[in-house]
Coordinates of C-alpha atoms in Angstrom, one line a residue:
Chain A
M1 CA 105.3 72.4 15.4
S2 CA 108.2 72.3 14.8
V3 CA 111.4 70.5 15.3
I4 CA 112.5 73.0 17.5
Q5 CA 109.8 73.7 19.4
A6 CA 109.6 70.1 20.3
E7 CA 112.7 69.8 21.4
I8 CA 112.4 73.0 24.3
I9 CA 109.2 71.1 25.0
V10 CA 111.4 68.3 26.1
Q11 CA 113.7 69.3 27.6
L12 CA 111.2 71.6 29.5
E13 CA 110.0 68.3 30.5
Q14 CA 113.2 67.2 31.6
W15 CA 114.3 70.2 33.3
Y16 CA 110.9 69.9 35.1
K17 CA 111.2 66.4 36.6
G18 CA 114.8 66.7 37.2
H19 CA 114.7 70.3 39.3
H20 CA 111.6 71.8 40.3
H21 CA 111.4 70.0 43.6
W22 CA 115.1 71.4 44.2
L23 CA 114.5 74.9 42.8
R24 CA 110.7 75.1 45.1
N25 CA 113.1 73.9 48.1
W26 CA 116.3 76.2 47.6
L27 CA 114.0 79.3 47.0
N28 CA 111.7 78.6 49.6
H29 CA 114.8 78.5 51.8
R30 CA 116.1 81.4 50.5
L31 CA 113.3 83.7 50.6
G32 CA 111.4 82.3 54.0
N33 CA 108.0 83.5 53.5
V34 CA 109.0 86.3 51.5
F35 CA 107.6 85.2 47.6
D36 CA 105.9 82.0 47.4
A37 CA 108.3 79.8 46.1
E38 CA 106.0 77.0 44.4
D39 CA 105.4 79.5 42.0
L40 CA 108.5 81.6 41.7
S41 CA 109.9 78.3 40.6
H42 CA 107.0 77.5 37.9
D43 CA 107.5 80.8 36.6
T44 CA 111.0 80.4 36.3
F45 CA 110.7 77.1 34.5
I46 CA 108.4 78.8 32.2
R47 CA 110.5 81.9 31.6
A48 CA 113.6 79.6 31.3
S49 CA 112.0 77.9 28.2
H50 CA 111.3 81.2 26.3
S51 CA 115.0 82.1 26.1
K52 CA 117.0 82.3 23.3
I53 CA 119.8 80.0 24.9
F54 CA 117.6 77.5 26.6
L55 CA 118.7 74.6 24.4
D56 CA 122.5 75.4 24.6
V57 CA 122.6 76.1 28.4
K58 CA 125.3 73.4 30.4
E59 CA 124.3 74.0 34.1
P60 CA 120.7 74.0 34.1
R61 CA 121.2 74.7 38.2
H62 CA 123.0 77.7 37.7
Y63 CA 120.5 79.1 34.8
L64 CA 117.0 78.5 36.5
I65 CA 118.9 80.3 39.8
S66 CA 119.9 83.3 37.8
V67 CA 116.3 83.4 36.4
A68 CA 114.4 83.2 39.6
K69 CA 117.0 85.9 40.7
G70 CA 115.6 88.2 38.1
L71 CA 112.0 87.5 38.6
S72 CA 112.7 87.8 42.5
I73 CA 113.8 91.7 41.7
D74 CA 110.1 92.1 39.4
L75 CA 108.6 90.7 42.0
F76 CA 110.3 93.1 44.6
R77 CA 109.3 96.1 42.6
R78 CA 105.9 95.3 42.3
Q79 CA 105.9 94.7 46.0
T80 CA 107.2 98.0 46.7
L81 CA 105.1 99.8 44.7
E82 CA 102.4 98.3 45.9
R83 CA 103.2 99.3 49.7
Q84 CA 104.4 102.2 48.8
Y85 CA 101.0 103.1 47.5
F86 CA 99.0 102.2 49.6
D87 CA 101.6 103.9 52.6
A88 CA 100.7 107.7 49.8
L89 CA 97.3 106.6 50.5
A90 CA 97.7 107.0 54.0
S91 CA 97.7 110.5 53.5
A92 CA 95.7 111.0 50.7
P93 CA 92.2 109.8 51.8
Q94 CA 90.7 111.0 48.7
D95 CA 92.5 108.6 46.5
Y96 CA 91.4 105.3 48.8
Q97 CA 87.7 105.3 48.3
V98 CA 87.8 102.9 45.2
S99 CA 86.7 99.6 44.6
E100 CA 89.1 96.7 45.0
E101 CA 89.0 96.5 42.2
Q102 CA 89.9 99.9 40.9
H103 CA 93.0 99.6 43.5
A104 CA 94.1 96.4 41.3
L105 CA 93.8 98.0 38.1
I106 CA 95.6 100.8 39.4
L107 CA 98.4 99.5 40.5
E108 CA 98.9 97.2 37.1
T109 CA 99.2 100.3 35.4
L110 CA 101.7 101.4 38.3
V111 CA 103.6 98.5 37.6
Q112 CA 103.5 99.1 34.1
L113 CA 104.3 102.7 34.2
D114 CA 107.3 102.0 36.5
E115 CA 108.9 99.4 34.4
M116 CA 108.1 101.8 31.3
L117 CA 110.0 104.7 33.7
D118 CA 112.5 102.5 35.1
G119 CA 115.2 103.4 31.9
L120 CA 115.4 107.4 32.9
G121 CA 117.2 109.0 35.5
H122 CA 116.1 110.2 38.6
S123 CA 115.5 114.1 37.3
V124 CA 113.8 113.0 34.3
K125 CA 111.2 110.9 36.0
Q126 CA 110.9 113.3 38.6
V127 CA 110.1 116.4 35.7
F128 CA 107.8 113.6 33.4
I129 CA 106.1 112.6 36.6
L130 CA 105.7 116.5 38.4
S131 CA 103.8 117.4 35.0
Q132 CA 102.0 114.2 33.9
L133 CA 100.5 113.3 37.6
E134 CA 100.8 116.5 39.8
G135 CA 99.8 118.6 36.9
L136 CA 102.8 121.9 37.6
T137 CA 103.5 123.6 34.9
Y138 CA 107.2 124.1 33.2
S139 CA 107.4 127.2 35.3
Q140 CA 106.6 125.4 38.5
I141 CA 108.7 121.9 38.0
S142 CA 111.7 124.4 37.2
D143 CA 111.2 126.4 40.5
E144 CA 110.5 123.2 42.3
L145 CA 113.7 121.4 41.0
G146 CA 116.0 124.1 40.6
V147 CA 116.8 123.5 36.6
S148 CA 116.1 126.1 33.6
L149 CA 113.4 126.0 31.8
R150 CA 115.3 124.7 28.6
T151 CA 115.9 121.4 31.1
V152 CA 112.7 121.0 31.5
N153 CA 111.4 121.0 27.9
N154 CA 114.0 118.1 27.3
Y155 CA 113.4 116.1 30.0
M156 CA 109.5 116.2 28.6
A157 CA 110.6 115.0 25.5
K158 CA 113.1 113.0 26.5
A159 CA 110.6 111.2 28.9
M160 CA 108.3 110.5 26.3
E161 CA 110.8 109.8 23.9
H162 CA 111.3 106.9 26.0
C163 CA 108.0 105.8 27.1
C164 CA 106.6 105.2 23.7
L165 CA 109.3 103.4 22.1
F166 CA 109.3 101.0 25.4
Q167 CA 105.5 100.7 24.6
M168 CA 106.4 100.1 20.9
Q169 CA 108.9 97.3 22.0
L170 CA 106.6 95.5 23.7
S171 CA 104.0 95.2 20.9
E172 CA 106.4 94.3 18.2
A173 CA 107.4 91.0 20.9
Chain B
M1 CA 106.2 91.1 14.2
S2 CA 109.6 92.3 13.4
L3 CA 110.2 95.1 11.2
P4 CA 113.0 95.6 8.6
E5 CA 115.7 97.9 9.6
S6 CA 114.9 101.0 7.7
E7 CA 111.0 100.6 9.2
K8 CA 112.5 100.7 12.8
N9 CA 114.4 103.6 12.0
A10 CA 111.6 105.8 10.2
L11 CA 109.4 105.0 13.4
K12 CA 112.4 105.7 15.9
K13 CA 112.5 109.6 13.9
S14 CA 108.7 109.8 14.0
V15 CA 108.4 109.3 17.8
R16 CA 111.3 111.8 18.6
E17 CA 109.5 114.6 16.3
A18 CA 106.1 113.2 18.2
A19 CA 107.7 113.5 21.9
Q20 CA 109.1 117.3 20.8
W21 CA 106.0 118.3 19.7
F22 CA 103.9 116.7 22.9
S23 CA 106.6 118.6 25.1
L24 CA 106.0 122.4 22.9
L25 CA 102.3 121.9 23.4
N26 CA 102.2 120.0 27.0
S27 CA 104.1 123.6 28.0
G28 CA 101.5 126.2 27.5
S29 CA 102.9 128.5 25.5
V30 CA 102.3 127.9 21.7
S31 CA 101.9 130.0 19.5
Q32 CA 98.8 129.9 16.7
E33 CA 101.7 129.3 14.1
Q34 CA 103.3 126.5 16.3
L35 CA 99.5 124.6 16.2
S36 CA 99.6 124.7 12.2
Q37 CA 103.0 122.9 12.0
W38 CA 102.1 120.3 14.2
K39 CA 99.0 119.9 12.1
L40 CA 101.1 119.9 9.3
W41 CA 103.7 117.3 11.3
M42 CA 100.6 114.9 11.8
E43 CA 99.2 115.0 8.3
A44 CA 102.3 114.0 6.9
S45 CA 103.1 110.7 7.4
E46 CA 100.9 107.6 9.0
L47 CA 103.8 107.0 11.1
N48 CA 104.1 110.8 12.4
Q49 CA 100.1 109.6 13.5
K50 CA 101.0 106.3 14.3
A51 CA 103.7 107.8 16.8
W52 CA 101.3 110.9 18.6
T53 CA 99.0 107.2 19.1
Q54 CA 101.3 106.1 21.4
L55 CA 101.7 109.3 22.8
E56 CA 98.3 110.0 24.0
S57 CA 97.7 106.2 24.8
I58 CA 100.7 106.9 27.4
Q59 CA 99.1 109.9 28.4
A60 CA 95.8 107.9 29.0
K61 CA 97.3 106.2 31.1
F62 CA 98.9 108.6 33.3
G63 CA 95.7 110.5 33.5
A64 CA 93.4 107.4 34.5
L65 CA 95.5 107.0 38.1
P66 CA 94.7 108.4 41.4
K67 CA 97.4 112.0 40.9
K68 CA 98.9 112.3 44.3
S69 CA 99.4 108.8 45.7
A70 CA 100.4 107.3 42.3
S71 CA 103.3 110.2 42.1
V72 CA 104.9 109.3 45.5
A73 CA 104.3 105.7 45.0
L74 CA 106.0 105.7 41.1
L75 CA 109.0 108.4 43.1
K76 CA 109.6 106.7 45.9
T77 CA 110.5 103.3 44.5
D78 CA 113.6 104.6 43.5
I79 CA 115.3 104.5 47.0
S80 CA 114.5 101.3 48.3
R81 CA 115.1 99.8 45.1
R82 CA 118.8 101.1 45.1
H83 CA 119.0 99.3 48.2
F84 CA 117.3 96.2 47.0
M85 CA 119.7 95.9 43.7
K86 CA 123.1 96.6 46.2
T87 CA 121.8 93.7 48.2
I88 CA 121.0 91.3 45.4
G89 CA 122.8 93.0 42.1
A90 CA 126.1 92.1 42.9
L91 CA 125.6 88.5 44.7
S92 CA 127.3 86.4 41.9
V93 CA 125.1 82.9 41.7
V94 CA 127.1 80.4 43.0
L95 CA 125.9 76.9 44.1
P96 CA 126.7 75.9 47.4
V97 CA 128.3 72.1 47.6
A98 CA 126.4 70.8 51.0
G99 CA 123.7 72.6 52.1
L100 CA 121.9 76.4 51.3
T101 CA 124.8 78.8 52.6
Y102 CA 123.3 81.7 49.8
A103 CA 120.1 84.0 50.6
L104 CA 118.8 85.3 47.4
M105 CA 117.2 88.6 49.7
P106 CA 117.3 88.0 53.0
C107 CA 121.1 88.8 54.0
G108 CA 122.2 89.3 50.3
R109 CA 125.6 91.2 51.1
F110 CA 125.2 92.0 54.5
E111 CA 128.0 89.9 56.5
G112 CA 126.6 88.2 59.1
E113 CA 123.8 86.1 60.1
C114 CA 119.9 87.0 59.5
S115 CA 116.6 85.6 59.1
A116 CA 113.9 86.8 56.5
V117 CA 110.5 88.3 57.7
G118 CA 108.1 85.1 59.3
E119 CA 112.1 82.4 59.6
R120 CA 112.9 80.9 62.2
R121 CA 117.0 80.2 62.5
V122 CA 119.1 77.8 64.5
V123 CA 123.0 78.9 63.7
A124 CA 125.5 76.8 65.9
L125 CA 127.8 79.0 66.9
P126 CA 132.1 78.2 67.5
D127 CA 131.8 77.3 71.1
G128 CA 128.7 74.9 70.5
S129 CA 126.7 77.1 71.9
E130 CA 122.9 77.2 70.2
L131 CA 121.7 80.5 68.7
V132 CA 118.1 81.0 67.2
L133 CA 116.8 84.0 65.5
N134 CA 113.1 84.7 65.3
T135 CA 111.6 87.0 62.7
D136 CA 113.4 89.9 60.4
T137 CA 116.8 89.5 62.6
Q138 CA 120.1 90.6 62.2
L139 CA 123.6 90.4 63.7
K140 CA 127.1 89.6 63.4
I141 CA 129.5 87.2 65.1
H142 CA 132.7 87.9 66.7
F143 CA 134.5 85.6 68.4
T144 CA 137.8 87.0 69.3
Q145 CA 140.3 85.6 72.0
Q146 CA 138.7 87.8 74.4
E147 CA 135.2 87.2 74.3
R148 CA 132.0 85.7 72.5
L149 CA 130.3 88.7 71.1
I150 CA 126.9 88.5 69.6
E151 CA 126.1 92.1 67.9
L152 CA 122.4 92.1 67.6
L153 CA 121.5 94.8 65.8
Q154 CA 117.5 94.3 65.0
G155 CA 115.2 91.4 66.1
E156 CA 115.1 88.3 68.6
V157 CA 117.3 85.6 69.6
Y158 CA 117.0 82.8 72.3
L159 CA 120.7 81.6 73.2
S160 CA 122.0 78.4 74.9
S161 CA 125.3 79.0 76.3
A162 CA 127.8 76.4 75.9
K163 CA 130.8 76.4 78.5
D164 CA 134.0 77.7 77.1
T165 CA 137.4 76.3 76.8
L166 CA 139.3 79.3 77.0
K167 CA 136.7 80.4 79.4
R168 CA 136.0 83.8 77.4
D169 CA 132.6 85.7 78.2
L170 CA 129.4 85.2 76.1
V171 CA 127.9 88.3 75.5
I172 CA 125.1 89.7 73.3
E173 CA 125.8 93.4 72.4
T174 CA 122.4 95.6 71.2
P175 CA 122.2 99.1 71.1
Q176 CA 121.2 99.6 74.6
G177 CA 124.0 97.6 76.2
R178 CA 125.0 94.3 76.9
I179 CA 124.3 91.5 77.8
T180 CA 126.8 88.5 79.9
A181 CA 125.2 85.3 79.7
L182 CA 126.3 83.8 83.2
G183 CA 125.7 79.7 82.0
T184 CA 122.1 79.9 80.8
K185 CA 119.5 80.4 78.7
F186 CA 117.7 83.2 77.6
T187 CA 116.1 85.3 75.1
V188 CA 117.6 88.8 73.9
R189 CA 114.5 91.3 71.6
T190 CA 115.3 94.6 70.3
L191 CA 112.5 97.3 70.1
S192 CA 112.3 100.7 68.7
N193 CA 114.2 102.4 71.8
E194 CA 114.6 99.7 74.0
T195 CA 116.3 95.9 75.0
R196 CA 114.0 93.2 76.3
V197 CA 115.4 90.4 78.1
H198 CA 113.7 87.0 79.0
V199 CA 115.7 85.1 81.1
L200 CA 114.9 81.1 81.0
Q201 CA 117.5 79.3 82.9
D202 CA 120.7 80.3 86.0
R203 CA 121.2 84.4 85.5
V204 CA 122.7 87.1 83.1
L205 CA 124.2 90.4 83.8
I206 CA 123.0 93.3 81.9
T207 CA 124.9 96.5 81.3
P208 CA 123.1 99.3 79.8
S209 CA 125.9 101.2 77.5
S210 CA 125.9 104.8 78.9
L211 CA 126.1 103.9 82.9
A212 CA 128.3 101.1 83.6
S213 CA 127.1 101.7 87.9
S214 CA 123.7 100.4 87.3
E215 CA 124.4 96.8 86.3
L216 CA 121.4 94.0 87.1
I217 CA 121.5 90.7 87.9
L218 CA 118.8 89.0 86.0
S219 CA 117.9 85.5 87.4
S220 CA 116.0 82.5 86.2
A221 CA 112.4 83.4 85.1
Q222 CA 113.3 86.9 85.5
M223 CA 112.8 89.6 82.6
A224 CA 113.8 93.3 82.3
S225 CA 113.8 95.7 79.8
F226 CA 116.4 97.9 79.4
S227 CA 118.0 101.5 77.4
K228 CA 120.6 103.2 77.0
E229 CA 120.7 104.6 80.7
S230 CA 119.0 102.1 83.2
V231 CA 117.4 99.1 83.6
G232 CA 113.3 98.5 84.4
L233 CA 111.4 97.0 86.4
V234 CA 112.2 92.8 87.0
E235 CA 109.0 91.1 86.5
Q236 CA 108.3 87.0 86.4
V237 CA 108.7 86.1 82.6
P238 CA 105.1 85.3 81.3
R239 CA 104.0 81.4 80.6
H240 CA 104.5 81.7 77.2
A241 CA 106.7 83.9 76.3
V242 CA 109.3 81.7 74.2
S243 CA 106.4 79.6 72.4
W244 CA 107.8 81.5 69.4
L245 CA 110.7 78.5 69.5
E246 CA 108.3 76.4 68.8
G247 CA 106.6 78.2 65.8
S248 CA 103.6 79.6 67.9
L249 CA 102.3 82.3 69.7
I250 CA 100.4 82.0 72.8
V251 CA 99.0 84.7 74.2
V252 CA 96.4 85.4 77.3
D253 CA 94.0 88.2 77.7
M254 CA 96.1 89.9 74.8
P255 CA 94.8 93.1 73.9
M256 CA 93.8 92.8 70.0
T257 CA 95.6 95.9 68.7
Q258 CA 98.9 94.6 70.6
L259 CA 98.2 91.0 69.0
V260 CA 97.9 92.0 65.6
E261 CA 101.3 94.4 66.3
E262 CA 102.9 90.9 66.8
L263 CA 101.8 88.9 64.5
S264 CA 102.5 91.6 62.0
R265 CA 106.7 91.0 62.8
Y266 CA 106.1 87.3 60.9
K267 CA 104.5 89.0 57.8
Q268 CA 105.3 91.0 54.9
G269 CA 103.6 93.9 54.3
Y270 CA 101.2 95.9 56.1
L271 CA 98.8 94.4 59.0
L272 CA 97.2 97.3 60.8
C273 CA 94.5 97.4 63.4
D274 CA 92.4 100.3 64.9
E275 CA 92.8 101.2 68.2
A276 CA 89.5 101.1 68.9
L277 CA 90.1 97.4 69.5
A278 CA 92.3 97.6 72.3
N279 CA 89.6 96.3 74.2
I280 CA 88.8 93.5 73.0
Y281 CA 91.0 90.7 74.7
V282 CA 92.3 87.9 73.3
S283 CA 93.9 84.2 74.4
G284 CA 94.8 81.4 72.3
A285 CA 97.9 80.0 70.3
F286 CA 98.1 81.1 66.9
P287 CA 101.2 79.6 64.3
L288 CA 103.5 81.3 63.2
D289 CA 104.0 79.7 60.1
D290 CA 101.0 80.6 59.0
I291 CA 99.8 83.7 60.2
D292 CA 97.3 84.2 57.3
L293 CA 95.7 81.3 59.0
S294 CA 95.5 83.3 62.4
L295 CA 94.0 86.5 61.1
N296 CA 91.3 84.5 59.3
T297 CA 90.7 82.8 63.2
L298 CA 90.4 86.4 64.3
A299 CA 88.1 87.4 61.7
Q300 CA 85.9 84.3 62.3
S301 CA 85.7 84.4 66.5
F302 CA 85.4 88.5 67.3
P303 CA 83.0 91.1 65.7
V304 CA 85.6 92.4 63.5
K305 CA 86.1 93.3 60.0
M306 CA 89.3 92.4 57.8
Q307 CA 89.8 94.4 55.0
Q308 CA 92.4 92.9 52.5
L309 CA 93.3 95.1 49.4
T310 CA 96.1 93.0 48.7
P311 CA 98.0 89.8 50.1
Y312 CA 100.5 92.8 51.5
W313 CA 97.7 95.3 53.2
I314 CA 95.5 93.9 55.7
R315 CA 93.6 95.8 58.0
F316 CA 91.4 94.9 61.0
T317 CA 88.3 97.4 61.9
P318 CA 85.3 97.7 63.9
L319 CA 82.2 95.7 62.4

């Protein structure tokens, strides 16, 4: 273990002792029953300790709150996706007949894809999804969205490029 | 594993080219010559092959999804996310000195008072009146020289009014009209097209917004619902109508469908109940701070099946 790693662990323990209770109560009070405050608080400390600036932070509580805010946004995205997915299932009964495990796997994939597609503009995202999920031809997409075939081609390339780069960045980490 | 800059750029170039090939091959109008060129491109370098493998794995991810529902889910999130980002994005992370005044999510930038789903909050009004917010409630407080006005946008509140030194009217306004407190304790709840009032002590004056003439005074232990046009039948306040103030939902012979709908107000996500279960009548006390416990109790005590696809999607069906 390096010196830096040891310092991180010591600080994490100090922070946890000094602020875990406080953060959990704060989150509980502010988020109500929306998210599990205990889990969110715990995850916040872990995430904070992975940050490059962790050892340089002067105001722990300020920092913890901004990290918690980011995490709650992620959680919210996941929840929203879940809700939209089941909402959509209601009008696609054939998709509904799968096991609980499969639903869970599908959701995981959706969360990953959602994050991956996040940087794309809405139109680019639409073109990509219409092609990849709804199986529309470029000509059909062009008609549906009112854009030229050339634009559809460009958007498809742009979206796929973005997705590949995103995926590769992850594996480089 | 961190690549040197030159390798990163070469890889990015391969990815860009791969994406362009993908777009072409996917278009359905590819000539034999273009196909040959693509094959040559693939063989030209390992980086090209690496990029293509990435691309195929992404296609595979899409391929494994149920087409229609996934498509809708991924496209619809944009709207709700934009809304959420508006409320949370601009929020400055300033720690309050005493007390907890900033909401990470429920109120966000909303300039008023509100409660999250499942939360109950007490708000002390400037005149000493006490306001209790039930689950998922939003309101604005407008105390002026002329009146003490509470604009209830959605949800349910309990108001215990205090005497005002300036002798102003204390009014709760909903989309359907106004409820003026006449020295009293009462609750107001907004529903989709009507407002429901329970009077616990003394009296209130109900004034629907369209017709000023059909006003009604409700007295102690009376309840009524009103729309913009008129006030409905005056009935007795049921015995446990405000048990929510104490954190519990007490019901007597309530159809299960209605009970589940009531409980769903206090929990995030979907809580569904088959229509067929409307002929099961339930009596009991259900803790509002532990809805999951209440739901499990229902599942165990009655001939019903509780399907739980995720913590946020629960459905009751007949056995």
